[in-house]
């Protein structure tokens, strides 16, 4: 199975900060990488698909980049409502896998 | 509006069985691979199983192989997960998902997400 490793596992940042979360695959997955946001008590929500495509309705401060094994989710100017856990997920294999999650807190 | 509504969760004793159902609306399931993902309390997301459009291919996470069976009824626009020999480690919210896709072979992704159904395995 393809292993997905996110870093950091948690972070705390201030409103207006630029935040970066990384996701590394154990083998190349081309651009078959998606990002999800999950707020407490809620179901996850798709943010970014195919590594860099912004899902409809998602604020433009969110962006994704990368290919092969290394990927990044960036929030350009952190907002209070961005407090959540973020997950990456690969769809390269017929057996999907998720990263372990990154919990983002607002200072 | 695309919607997926899971049902069938509940409290079950260790070693017991449960069948989850998922009713889809706003799209035709026969056009999509479908998936079950679970999330144990306080834990991350775990992919459980995938099934191809016609049911001819099925894939499972190792921890459920031989115990869980994913199936679909395209005529009823529905997805199912039969869970047998349940253990405490299967306690989780189970989400039914469609693999959505675009053009150009850019892979697929899970969208939308329903609220899930909670399975609790406990004596």
Short mmCIF file of C-alpha atoms in Angstrom, two decimals:
data_model
loop_
_atom_site.label_atom_id
_atom_site.label_comp_id
_atom_site.label_asym_id
_atom_site.label_seq_id
_atom_site.Cartn_x
_atom_site.Cartn_y
_atom_site.Cartn_z
CA UNK A 1 0.00 0.00 0.00
CA UNK A 2 1.03 3.59 -0.58
CA UNK A 3 1.79 5.35 2.68
CA UNK A 4 0.99 9.04 3.06
CA UNK A 5 2.92 11.06 5.64
CA UNK A 6 1.80 14.54 6.64
CA UNK A 7 3.79 17.12 8.52
CA UNK A 8 3.47 18.67 10.91
CA UNK A 9 0.94 16.67 12.90
CA UNK A 10 -0.24 19.87 14.51
CA UNK A 11 0.51 23.55 14.33
CA UNK A 12 -0.64 26.83 15.79
CA UNK A 13 -0.65 30.02 13.76
CA UNK A 14 -2.06 33.53 13.91
CA UNK A 15 -4.73 35.13 11.79
CA UNK A 16 -3.12 36.47 8.64
CA UNK A 17 -0.22 34.01 8.70
CA UNK A 18 0.80 31.97 5.70
CA UNK A 19 0.49 28.29 6.60
CA UNK A 20 1.97 25.31 4.80
CA UNK A 21 1.19 21.64 5.34
CA UNK A 22 3.14 18.96 3.53
CA UNK A 23 2.24 15.46 2.44
CA UNK A 24 4.71 12.87 1.23
CA UNK A 25 3.84 9.66 -0.60
CA UNK A 26 5.88 6.47 -0.20
CA UNK A 27 5.99 6.13 -4.00
CA UNK A 28 5.16 8.32 -6.94
CA UNK A 29 1.46 9.11 -7.28
CA UNK A 30 1.68 11.59 -10.17
CA UNK A 31 -0.82 14.34 -9.26
CA UNK A 32 -3.43 12.00 -7.80
CA UNK A 33 -3.50 13.83 -4.48
CA UNK A 34 -6.46 15.43 -2.75
CA UNK A 35 -6.84 17.59 0.36
CA UNK A 36 -9.76 17.64 2.78
CA UNK A 37 -10.72 19.88 5.70
CA UNK A 38 -12.56 18.54 8.71
CA UNK A 39 -13.96 20.72 11.45
CA UNK A 40 -14.86 19.24 14.86
CA UNK A 41 -18.06 17.23 14.78
CA UNK A 42 -18.42 17.64 11.02
CA UNK A 43 -17.81 15.46 7.98
CA UNK A 44 -14.71 16.19 5.90
CA UNK A 45 -14.96 18.56 2.95
CA UNK A 46 -12.99 18.47 -0.29
CA UNK A 47 -10.67 21.46 -0.68
CA UNK A 48 -8.18 20.59 -3.42
CA UNK A 49 -8.26 17.78 -6.00
CA UNK A 50 -5.66 16.56 -8.46
CA UNK A 51 -2.94 18.24 -6.37
CA UNK A 52 -3.70 21.82 -7.38
CA UNK A 53 -7.33 22.27 -8.49
CA UNK A 54 -9.49 24.29 -6.15
CA UNK A 55 -12.90 22.77 -5.45
CA UNK A 56 -15.81 25.01 -6.31
CA UNK A 57 -16.81 27.26 -3.42
CA UNK A 58 -13.49 26.93 -1.58
CA UNK A 59 -11.84 30.29 -0.77
CA UNK A 60 -8.93 31.24 -3.00
CA UNK A 61 -6.59 31.55 -0.02
CA UNK A 62 -6.30 27.76 -0.21
CA UNK A 63 -3.92 26.35 -2.80
CA UNK A 64 -2.20 23.07 -3.52
CA UNK A 65 0.99 22.16 -5.32
CA UNK A 66 3.34 19.29 -5.96
CA UNK A 67 3.67 16.10 -7.95
CA UNK A 68 5.24 12.66 -7.78
CA UNK A 69 5.85 12.18 -4.04
CA UNK A 70 5.84 15.64 -2.46
CA UNK A 71 2.80 17.86 -2.06
CA UNK A 72 1.87 21.05 -0.24
CA UNK A 73 -1.34 22.67 0.98
CA UNK A 74 -0.97 26.40 1.54
CA UNK A 75 -3.29 28.85 3.23
CA UNK A 76 -2.11 32.27 2.13
CA UNK A 77 -3.72 34.32 4.91
CA UNK A 78 -5.10 32.31 7.78
CA UNK A 79 -8.65 33.06 8.91
CA UNK A 80 -10.33 32.05 12.20
CA UNK A 81 -12.67 29.67 10.36
CA UNK A 82 -9.67 27.70 9.03
CA UNK A 83 -9.20 26.04 12.41
CA UNK A 84 -9.62 22.37 11.47
CA UNK A 85 -7.84 19.12 10.74
CA UNK A 86 -6.51 18.69 7.23
CA UNK A 87 -5.98 15.36 5.46
CA UNK A 88 -4.26 14.43 2.25
CA UNK A 89 -5.41 11.38 0.26
CA UNK A 90 -3.95 9.54 -2.71
CA UNK A 91 -6.12 8.06 -5.44
CA UNK A 92 -3.28 6.67 -7.56
CA UNK A 93 -3.79 3.15 -6.27
CA UNK A 94 -7.03 1.15 -6.29
CA UNK A 95 -6.56 1.10 -2.52
CA UNK A 96 -6.84 4.70 -1.41
CA UNK A 97 -4.92 5.96 1.60
CA UNK A 98 -5.06 9.06 3.77
CA UNK A 99 -2.40 10.94 5.63
CA UNK A 100 -2.66 10.93 9.41
CA UNK A 101 -3.97 14.48 9.51
CA UNK A 102 -2.66 17.91 10.53
CA UNK A 103 -4.52 19.76 13.26
CA UNK A 104 -4.41 23.50 12.72
CA UNK A 105 -5.19 25.81 15.61
CA UNK A 106 -5.52 29.57 15.64
CA UNK A 107 -3.44 31.41 18.24
CA UNK B 1 -28.12 18.19 -5.31
CA UNK B 2 -25.76 15.27 -4.92
CA UNK B 3 -26.41 13.52 -1.64
CA UNK B 4 -25.32 10.34 0.12
CA UNK B 5 -27.22 9.17 3.19
CA UNK B 6 -25.81 6.36 5.29
CA UNK B 7 -27.89 4.19 7.59
CA UNK B 8 -27.71 0.95 9.52
CA UNK B 9 -25.24 1.88 12.21
CA UNK B 10 -25.77 1.15 15.86
CA UNK B 11 -24.54 -0.77 18.87
CA UNK B 12 -23.44 -4.35 18.27
CA UNK B 13 -21.66 -6.89 20.44
CA UNK B 14 -18.16 -8.13 19.61
CA UNK B 15 -18.40 -10.93 17.08
CA UNK B 16 -21.68 -9.62 15.76
CA UNK B 17 -22.71 -8.41 12.33
CA UNK B 18 -24.16 -5.26 10.87
CA UNK B 19 -25.15 -4.16 7.38
CA UNK B 20 -24.69 -0.55 6.40
CA UNK B 21 -26.67 1.01 3.58
CA UNK B 22 -26.14 4.14 1.57
CA UNK B 23 -28.82 5.82 -0.51
CA UNK B 24 -27.55 8.07 -3.25
CA UNK B 25 -29.49 10.88 -4.89
CA UNK B 26 -28.73 13.58 -7.41
CA UNK B 27 -26.46 11.33 -9.46
CA UNK B 28 -26.29 7.82 -10.84
CA UNK B 29 -24.06 5.48 -8.85
CA UNK B 30 -23.54 3.22 -11.87
CA UNK B 31 -21.20 5.87 -13.29
CA UNK B 32 -18.86 5.86 -10.29
CA UNK B 33 -16.56 3.74 -8.24
CA UNK B 34 -17.97 3.84 -4.72
CA UNK B 35 -16.16 3.72 -1.39
CA UNK B 36 -16.52 3.28 2.34
CA UNK B 37 -14.23 5.30 4.63
CA UNK B 38 -14.32 5.19 8.43
CA UNK B 39 -13.15 7.34 11.29
CA UNK B 40 -12.68 5.94 14.77
CA UNK B 41 -13.46 8.32 17.64
CA UNK B 42 -10.74 10.94 17.90
CA UNK B 43 -8.75 9.35 15.08
CA UNK B 44 -8.01 10.03 11.44
CA UNK B 45 -9.70 8.90 8.27
CA UNK B 46 -9.22 5.31 7.13
CA UNK B 47 -10.16 4.00 3.70
CA UNK B 48 -12.10 0.73 4.06
CA UNK B 49 -13.24 -0.55 0.65
CA UNK B 50 -13.80 0.33 -3.01
CA UNK B 51 -16.13 -1.21 -5.58
CA UNK B 52 -16.08 -0.70 -9.34
CA UNK B 53 -19.07 0.57 -11.29
CA UNK B 54 -20.27 -2.91 -12.26
CA UNK B 55 -19.18 -4.61 -9.04
CA UNK B 56 -16.54 -6.67 -10.83
CA UNK B 57 -13.65 -5.34 -8.75
CA UNK B 58 -13.54 -4.87 -4.99
CA UNK B 59 -10.66 -3.80 -2.78
CA UNK B 60 -10.36 -3.80 1.01
CA UNK B 61 -8.02 -2.52 3.68
CA UNK B 62 -6.17 -5.48 5.15
CA UNK B 63 -7.80 -5.13 8.58
CA UNK B 64 -11.28 -5.94 7.21
CA UNK B 65 -10.47 -8.51 4.52
CA UNK B 66 -12.50 -11.65 4.96
CA UNK B 67 -14.89 -9.91 7.38
CA UNK B 68 -16.42 -7.05 5.41
CA UNK B 69 -18.11 -7.19 2.01
CA UNK B 70 -18.85 -4.16 -0.12
CA UNK B 71 -21.68 -4.43 -2.62
CA UNK B 72 -23.90 -2.23 -4.70
CA UNK B 73 -27.31 -2.21 -6.34
CA UNK B 74 -27.19 0.16 -9.26
CA UNK B 75 -30.90 -0.27 -9.91
CA UNK B 76 -31.60 1.05 -6.42
CA UNK B 77 -28.81 3.64 -6.61
CA UNK B 78 -27.42 2.20 -3.40
CA UNK B 79 -24.22 0.97 -1.76
CA UNK B 80 -23.84 -1.51 1.07
CA UNK B 81 -21.26 -2.75 3.57
CA UNK B 82 -21.81 -6.10 5.25
CA UNK B 83 -19.69 -6.27 8.39
CA UNK B 84 -19.13 -9.57 10.18
CA UNK B 85 -17.00 -10.68 13.13
CA UNK B 86 -16.94 -7.14 14.44
CA UNK B 87 -14.40 -6.08 17.05
CA UNK B 88 -13.96 -2.96 19.16
CA UNK B 89 -11.42 -1.73 16.60
CA UNK B 90 -14.26 -1.43 14.07
CA UNK B 91 -15.99 1.22 16.18
CA UNK B 92 -16.16 4.29 13.96
CA UNK B 93 -18.27 6.62 11.90
CA UNK B 94 -18.63 5.04 8.46
CA UNK B 95 -18.91 7.28 5.42
CA UNK B 96 -20.28 6.25 2.03
CA UNK B 97 -18.57 8.14 -0.77
CA UNK B 98 -18.53 8.37 -4.53
CA UNK B 99 -15.30 8.70 -6.43
CA UNK B 100 -15.83 11.82 -8.45
CA UNK B 101 -13.62 12.51 -11.42
CA UNK B 102 -12.93 15.07 -14.09
CA UNK B 103 -11.58 14.84 -17.58
CA UNK B 104 -8.02 14.19 -18.59
CA UNK B 105 -7.20 11.35 -16.24
CA UNK B 106 -6.38 13.43 -13.19
CA UNK B 107 -7.49 10.78 -10.78
CA UNK B 108 -10.55 10.90 -8.57
CA UNK B 109 -11.64 12.32 -5.26
CA UNK B 110 -14.31 11.97 -2.61
CA UNK B 111 -17.09 14.49 -2.91
CA UNK B 112 -19.52 15.09 -1.32
CA UNK B 113 -19.39 13.67 2.21
CA UNK B 114 -22.53 12.79 4.13
CA UNK B 115 -22.81 12.75 7.89
CA UNK B 116 -21.90 9.09 8.18
CA UNK B 117 -23.34 6.40 10.39
CA UNK B 118 -21.87 5.44 13.76
CA UNK B 119 -21.01 1.83 14.47
CA UNK B 120 -20.22 0.99 18.07
CA UNK B 121 -18.89 -2.46 18.92
CA UNK B 122 -19.16 -3.08 22.63
CA UNK B 123 -20.50 -5.60 25.11
#
